[in-house]
Amino acid sequence: AKPTCWVRENDELRWMSFGGAAMQSAMSLAAPDRLVLQYTEAMTMAFALCEQPHTLLNLGSGCGAFERFFGAVAPSLRITSVEANPTVARIAREFFKLPAQQPIEISRAEVFLSQHNSRSDLVFCDLHSGAGYPQVLAERSFYQLIHNNLNQQGTLALNLLPRDGEELSQMLAALRQVFRWQYLLEFDDIENIVIFATNTPLPQQPQLLSIAIRNMPCLATQYTAFSNSLQYLPAAPLTAR
């Protein structure tokens, strides 16, 4: 059964949750295009480090935070939005100013990926429900499907909220069988972990920071903190693809 979705707001924010205290998506009432949650700001580094990105596949589009943000700062970016929960998609349109021209594919991420070969420049993946994370996040086959839908130089930005180290290890083990380079970003104030995965290495500091700020100056302060915390995960042997 799909979890119950709640929409709440105060003087500054409107947010959606699945009944608990955690925000699943949030929007500034004064500036709807601004990214509110720290991990979403971090995920945009994949865009900032990509040379002339044209296409983004957003798996788990939720209430449309990236659609609103990129609609304002990169209106030429073509976004394919995939959301498994039709109630969330409806809430995004009714309460979270999802652009009217932005279609939403109602599908589980793995089903959509298996039926398409989009060759996107970027894939953002933020899959969650009231019951936690889907099992596919710990399966090699899922990351292979993502790989098949990425350009050769493309980057996956993955948001995780693992319950423990073992769960994180399972996800990383599956990911590392497909992508040669992985970078992990942890935060001081939240438990989310953002992973960037690619088959070509990211630039090293300080070049990485310089490129990111040049391409997305509105997040310069955040990118400075993120780049200082970014950890390269040592390469592991890849299985045949």
mmCIF file of C-alpha atoms in Angstrom:
data_model
loop_
_atom_site.group_PDB
_atom_site.id
_atom_site.type_symbol
_atom_site.label_atom_id
_atom_site.label_comp_id
_atom_site.label_asym_id
_atom_site.label_seq_id
_atom_site.Cartn_x
_atom_site.Cartn_y
_atom_site.Cartn_z
ATOM 1 C CA ALA A 1 0.000 0.000 0.000
ATOM 2 C CA LYS A 2 1.143 3.528 -0.768
ATOM 3 C CA PRO A 3 2.022 5.544 2.355
ATOM 4 C CA THR A 4 -0.194 8.413 3.463
ATOM 5 C CA CYS A 5 1.130 11.773 2.311
ATOM 6 C CA TRP A 6 0.840 14.867 4.486
ATOM 7 C CA VAL A 7 1.291 18.460 3.331
ATOM 8 C CA ARG A 8 2.079 21.012 6.021
ATOM 9 C CA GLU A 9 3.382 24.575 6.118
ATOM 10 C CA ASN A 10 4.513 27.362 8.420
ATOM 11 C CA ASP A 11 5.324 30.998 7.705
ATOM 12 C CA GLU A 12 8.375 30.084 5.623
ATOM 13 C CA LEU A 13 8.044 26.556 4.232
ATOM 14 C CA ARG A 14 5.573 24.101 2.778
ATOM 15 C CA TRP A 15 6.604 20.473 2.986
ATOM 16 C CA MET A 16 5.390 16.941 2.395
ATOM 17 C CA SER A 17 5.968 13.979 4.671
ATOM 18 C CA PHE A 18 4.773 10.417 4.952
ATOM 19 C CA GLY A 19 3.368 10.989 8.423
ATOM 20 C CA GLY A 20 6.648 11.216 10.337
ATOM 21 C CA ALA A 21 8.811 14.166 11.266
ATOM 22 C CA ALA A 22 11.122 13.865 8.248
ATOM 23 C CA MET A 23 10.502 16.174 5.296
ATOM 24 C CA GLN A 24 10.347 14.257 2.026
ATOM 25 C CA SER A 25 10.147 17.451 -0.022
ATOM 26 C CA ALA A 26 10.084 21.115 0.925
ATOM 27 C CA MET A 27 9.492 24.458 -0.762
ATOM 28 C CA SER A 28 10.175 28.032 0.280
ATOM 29 C CA LEU A 29 6.935 29.990 0.146
ATOM 30 C CA ALA A 30 8.805 33.220 -0.588
ATOM 31 C CA ALA A 31 11.135 31.699 -3.214
ATOM 32 C CA PRO A 32 9.643 28.469 -4.620
ATOM 33 C CA ASP A 33 12.552 27.945 -7.024
ATOM 34 C CA ARG A 34 15.139 27.836 -4.228
ATOM 35 C CA LEU A 35 16.391 24.467 -3.014
ATOM 36 C CA VAL A 36 15.559 24.050 0.674
ATOM 37 C CA LEU A 37 17.045 20.695 1.666
ATOM 38 C CA GLN A 38 20.831 20.495 1.943
ATOM 39 C CA TYR A 39 21.206 17.203 0.135
ATOM 40 C CA THR A 40 19.324 18.560 -2.903
ATOM 41 C CA GLU A 41 21.806 21.428 -3.110
ATOM 42 C CA ALA A 42 24.620 18.887 -2.997
ATOM 43 C CA MET A 43 23.127 16.775 -5.783
ATOM 44 C CA THR A 44 23.218 19.766 -8.139
ATOM 45 C CA MET A 45 27.019 19.589 -8.116
ATOM 46 C CA ALA A 46 26.613 16.826 -10.702
ATOM 47 C CA PHE A 47 25.028 19.422 -12.994
ATOM 48 C CA ALA A 48 27.599 22.089 -12.175
ATOM 49 C CA LEU A 49 30.490 19.741 -13.006
ATOM 50 C CA CYS A 50 28.956 18.479 -16.269
ATOM 51 C CA GLU A 51 30.101 20.187 -19.461
ATOM 52 C CA GLN A 52 27.007 21.655 -21.117
ATOM 53 C CA PRO A 53 24.375 19.249 -19.740
ATOM 54 C CA HIS A 54 21.244 19.052 -21.860
ATOM 55 C CA THR A 55 19.209 16.226 -20.305
ATOM 56 C CA LEU A 56 18.385 15.099 -16.772
ATOM 57 C CA LEU A 57 16.549 11.942 -15.769
ATOM 58 C CA ASN A 58 15.062 12.526 -12.314
ATOM 59 C CA LEU A 59 14.131 9.246 -10.613
ATOM 60 C CA GLY A 60 11.862 9.878 -7.638
ATOM 61 C CA SER A 61 10.896 13.411 -8.593
ATOM 62 C CA GLY A 62 8.770 13.863 -5.463
ATOM 63 C CA CYS A 63 7.296 17.338 -5.260
ATOM 64 C CA GLY A 64 9.444 18.779 -8.027
ATOM 65 C CA ALA A 65 12.282 20.577 -6.213
ATOM 66 C CA PHE A 66 14.745 20.023 -9.066
ATOM 67 C CA GLU A 67 12.147 20.806 -11.703
ATOM 68 C CA ARG A 68 11.458 24.186 -10.090
ATOM 69 C CA PHE A 69 15.137 24.958 -9.472
ATOM 70 C CA PHE A 70 16.452 24.105 -12.921
ATOM 71 C CA GLY A 71 13.420 25.697 -14.535
ATOM 72 C CA ALA A 72 14.703 28.952 -13.059
ATOM 73 C CA VAL A 73 18.495 28.614 -13.411
ATOM 74 C CA ALA A 74 18.787 26.351 -16.492
ATOM 75 C CA PRO A 75 15.517 26.561 -18.429
ATOM 76 C CA SER A 76 16.989 24.825 -21.483
ATOM 77 C CA LEU A 77 17.684 21.629 -19.476
ATOM 78 C CA ARG A 78 15.274 18.899 -20.558
ATOM 79 C CA ILE A 79 14.058 16.975 -17.515
ATOM 80 C CA THR A 80 12.351 13.599 -17.536
ATOM 81 C CA SER A 81 10.537 13.222 -14.203
ATOM 82 C CA VAL A 82 9.722 9.739 -12.893
ATOM 83 C CA GLU A 83 7.613 9.221 -9.771
ATOM 84 C CA ALA A 84 6.167 5.915 -8.583
ATOM 85 C CA ASN A 85 3.456 7.381 -6.343
ATOM 86 C CA PRO A 86 0.633 9.083 -8.286
ATOM 87 C CA THR A 87 -0.531 10.854 -5.116
ATOM 88 C CA VAL A 88 2.858 12.516 -4.756
ATOM 89 C CA ALA A 89 2.723 13.579 -8.401
ATOM 90 C CA ARG A 90 -0.714 15.125 -7.857
ATOM 91 C CA ILE A 91 0.478 16.917 -4.710
ATOM 92 C CA ALA A 92 3.467 18.295 -6.646
ATOM 93 C CA ARG A 93 1.121 19.970 -9.099
ATOM 94 C CA GLU A 94 -1.506 21.141 -6.610
ATOM 95 C CA PHE A 95 0.683 22.363 -3.746
ATOM 96 C CA PHE A 96 4.308 22.645 -4.930
ATOM 97 C CA LYS A 97 4.142 24.675 -8.137
ATOM 98 C CA LEU A 98 5.430 21.949 -10.422
ATOM 99 C CA PRO A 99 5.655 23.670 -13.818
ATOM 100 C CA ALA A 100 2.525 22.943 -15.814
ATOM 101 C CA GLN A 101 4.576 22.037 -18.902
ATOM 102 C CA GLN A 102 6.617 19.419 -16.997
ATOM 103 C CA PRO A 103 5.239 15.887 -17.554
ATOM 104 C CA ILE A 104 5.607 13.188 -14.901
ATOM 105 C CA GLU A 105 6.050 9.532 -15.773
ATOM 106 C CA ILE A 106 4.168 7.444 -13.186
ATOM 107 C CA SER A 107 6.352 4.383 -12.842
ATOM 108 C CA ARG A 108 8.749 2.605 -10.529
ATOM 109 C CA ALA A 109 12.255 3.677 -11.395
ATOM 110 C CA GLU A 110 13.490 0.213 -12.345
ATOM 111 C CA VAL A 111 10.494 -0.348 -14.644
ATOM 112 C CA PHE A 112 11.005 2.960 -16.418
ATOM 113 C CA LEU A 113 14.730 2.327 -16.835
ATOM 114 C CA SER A 114 14.141 -1.138 -18.273
ATOM 115 C CA GLN A 115 11.809 0.299 -20.911
ATOM 116 C CA HIS A 116 13.942 3.250 -21.993
ATOM 117 C CA ASN A 117 17.427 4.022 -23.237
ATOM 118 C CA SER A 118 17.501 7.752 -22.649
ATOM 119 C CA ARG A 119 21.283 8.329 -22.692
ATOM 120 C CA SER A 120 20.861 11.298 -20.378
ATOM 121 C CA ASP A 121 23.701 13.578 -19.363
ATOM 122 C CA LEU A 122 22.641 13.274 -15.713
ATOM 123 C CA VAL A 123 20.594 10.909 -13.583
ATOM 124 C CA PHE A 124 19.348 12.059 -10.185
ATOM 125 C CA CYS A 125 18.030 9.263 -7.983
ATOM 126 C CA ASP A 126 16.148 9.917 -4.735
ATOM 127 C CA LEU A 127 13.930 6.936 -3.990
ATOM 128 C CA HIS A 128 12.089 6.731 -0.711
ATOM 129 C CA SER A 129 8.695 5.960 0.742
ATOM 130 C CA GLY A 130 7.115 5.731 4.157
ATOM 131 C CA ALA A 131 8.493 2.208 4.470
ATOM 132 C CA GLY A 132 12.086 3.191 3.697
ATOM 133 C CA TYR A 133 14.226 2.557 0.646
ATOM 134 C CA PRO A 134 13.400 0.048 -2.092
ATOM 135 C CA GLN A 135 15.510 -3.080 -2.310
ATOM 136 C CA VAL A 136 16.656 -2.151 -5.832
ATOM 137 C CA LEU A 137 19.142 0.308 -4.329
ATOM 138 C CA ALA A 138 21.186 -2.682 -3.184
ATOM 139 C CA GLU A 139 21.009 -4.525 -6.525
ATOM 140 C CA ARG A 140 23.666 -4.411 -9.219
ATOM 141 C CA SER A 141 21.020 -4.790 -11.932
ATOM 142 C CA PHE A 142 19.443 -1.467 -10.946
ATOM 143 C CA TYR A 143 22.678 0.456 -11.351
ATOM 144 C CA GLN A 144 23.304 -1.312 -14.635
ATOM 145 C CA LEU A 145 19.946 0.011 -15.864
ATOM 146 C CA ILE A 146 20.971 3.513 -14.777
ATOM 147 C CA HIS A 147 24.305 3.075 -16.556
ATOM 148 C CA ASN A 148 22.442 2.065 -19.718
ATOM 149 C CA ASN A 149 20.446 5.313 -19.528
ATOM 150 C CA LEU A 150 23.501 7.564 -19.072
ATOM 151 C CA ASN A 151 25.825 9.054 -21.637
ATOM 152 C CA GLN A 152 29.374 7.719 -21.475
ATOM 153 C CA GLN A 153 30.509 10.910 -19.722
ATOM 154 C CA GLY A 154 27.339 11.163 -17.607
ATOM 155 C CA THR A 155 27.048 11.278 -13.832
ATOM 156 C CA LEU A 156 24.665 9.691 -11.356
ATOM 157 C CA ALA A 157 23.788 11.695 -8.230
ATOM 158 C CA LEU A 158 22.277 9.380 -5.639
ATOM 159 C CA ASN A 159 20.665 10.367 -2.335
ATOM 160 C CA LEU A 160 20.746 7.707 0.387
ATOM 161 C CA LEU A 161 19.553 7.575 3.965
ATOM 162 C CA PRO A 162 20.819 4.160 5.095
ATOM 163 C CA ARG A 163 19.688 2.748 8.422
ATOM 164 C CA ASP A 164 23.153 1.476 9.261
ATOM 165 C CA GLY A 165 26.607 0.835 7.884
ATOM 166 C CA GLU A 166 25.691 -2.607 6.612
ATOM 167 C CA GLU A 167 22.872 -1.243 4.477
ATOM 168 C CA LEU A 168 25.181 1.430 3.057
ATOM 169 C CA SER A 169 27.826 -1.183 2.315
ATOM 170 C CA GLN A 170 25.319 -3.282 0.383
ATOM 171 C CA MET A 171 24.303 -0.300 -1.745
ATOM 172 C CA LEU A 172 27.895 0.730 -2.435
ATOM 173 C CA ALA A 173 28.913 -2.834 -3.276
ATOM 174 C CA ALA A 174 26.203 -3.009 -5.934
ATOM 175 C CA LEU A 175 27.050 0.437 -7.288
ATOM 176 C CA ARG A 176 30.776 -0.284 -7.531
ATOM 177 C CA GLN A 177 30.155 -3.279 -9.775
ATOM 178 C CA VAL A 178 28.932 -0.893 -12.478
ATOM 179 C CA PHE A 179 30.551 2.548 -12.002
ATOM 180 C CA ARG A 180 34.306 2.916 -11.862
ATOM 181 C CA TRP A 181 34.426 6.159 -9.862
ATOM 182 C CA GLN A 182 32.373 6.933 -6.753
ATOM 183 C CA TYR A 183 32.477 9.963 -4.480
ATOM 184 C CA LEU A 184 30.737 10.121 -1.114
ATOM 185 C CA LEU A 185 29.456 13.241 0.595
ATOM 186 C CA GLU A 186 28.312 13.278 4.226
ATOM 187 C CA PHE A 187 26.841 16.207 6.129
ATOM 188 C CA ASP A 188 27.241 17.573 9.629
ATOM 189 C CA ASP A 189 23.577 18.216 10.403
ATOM 190 C CA ILE A 190 21.653 15.553 8.470
ATOM 191 C CA GLU A 191 21.991 11.801 8.028
ATOM 192 C CA ASN A 192 21.664 11.795 4.244
ATOM 193 C CA ILE A 193 24.584 10.609 2.142
ATOM 194 C CA VAL A 194 24.993 11.757 -1.454
ATOM 195 C CA ILE A 195 26.957 9.579 -3.863
ATOM 196 C CA PHE A 196 28.281 10.738 -7.226
ATOM 197 C CA ALA A 197 29.048 7.856 -9.587
ATOM 198 C CA THR A 198 30.668 8.087 -13.009
ATOM 199 C CA ASN A 199 32.971 6.264 -15.371
ATOM 200 C CA THR A 200 35.314 9.242 -15.672
ATOM 201 C CA PRO A 201 36.960 10.868 -12.655
ATOM 202 C CA LEU A 202 35.743 14.187 -11.320
ATOM 203 C CA PRO A 203 38.229 17.072 -11.261
ATOM 204 C CA GLN A 204 40.374 17.376 -8.168
ATOM 205 C CA GLN A 205 40.217 20.227 -5.686
ATOM 206 C CA PRO A 206 40.539 23.178 -6.239
ATOM 207 C CA GLN A 207 39.632 22.761 -9.929
ATOM 208 C CA LEU A 208 36.416 20.974 -8.958
ATOM 209 C CA LEU A 209 35.289 23.887 -6.809
ATOM 210 C CA SER A 210 36.252 26.442 -9.429
ATOM 211 C CA ILE A 211 34.222 24.691 -12.128
ATOM 212 C CA ALA A 212 31.210 24.175 -9.860
ATOM 213 C CA ILE A 213 31.074 27.808 -8.751
ATOM 214 C CA ARG A 214 31.567 29.098 -12.287
ATOM 215 C CA ASN A 215 28.644 27.022 -13.547
ATOM 216 C CA MET A 216 26.354 27.553 -10.528
ATOM 217 C CA PRO A 217 27.408 30.759 -8.713
ATOM 218 C CA CYS A 218 24.172 30.899 -6.702
ATOM 219 C CA LEU A 219 25.407 27.923 -4.650
ATOM 220 C CA ALA A 220 29.043 29.028 -4.237
ATOM 221 C CA THR A 221 28.988 28.982 -0.428
ATOM 222 C CA GLN A 222 27.394 25.542 -0.290
ATOM 223 C CA TYR A 223 29.712 24.091 -2.925
ATOM 224 C CA THR A 224 32.751 25.271 -0.979
ATOM 225 C CA ALA A 225 31.634 23.256 2.042
ATOM 226 C CA PHE A 226 30.602 20.254 -0.033
ATOM 227 C CA SER A 227 33.844 20.051 -2.013
ATOM 228 C CA ASN A 228 35.865 20.092 1.200
ATOM 229 C CA SER A 229 33.905 17.079 2.458
ATOM 230 C CA LEU A 230 33.805 15.065 -0.766
ATOM 231 C CA GLN A 231 35.504 11.674 -0.350
ATOM 232 C CA TYR A 232 36.768 9.552 -3.214
ATOM 233 C CA LEU A 233 35.980 5.885 -2.720
ATOM 234 C CA PRO A 234 38.865 3.718 -3.895
ATOM 235 C CA ALA A 235 38.249 1.964 -7.156
ATOM 236 C CA ALA A 236 37.097 -1.640 -7.087
ATOM 237 C CA PRO A 237 37.389 -4.204 -9.904
ATOM 238 C CA LEU A 238 34.383 -4.027 -12.198
ATOM 239 C CA THR A 239 32.461 -7.078 -13.267
ATOM 240 C CA ALA A 240 31.811 -7.518 -16.968
ATOM 241 C CA ARG A 241 28.912 -5.438 -18.214
#
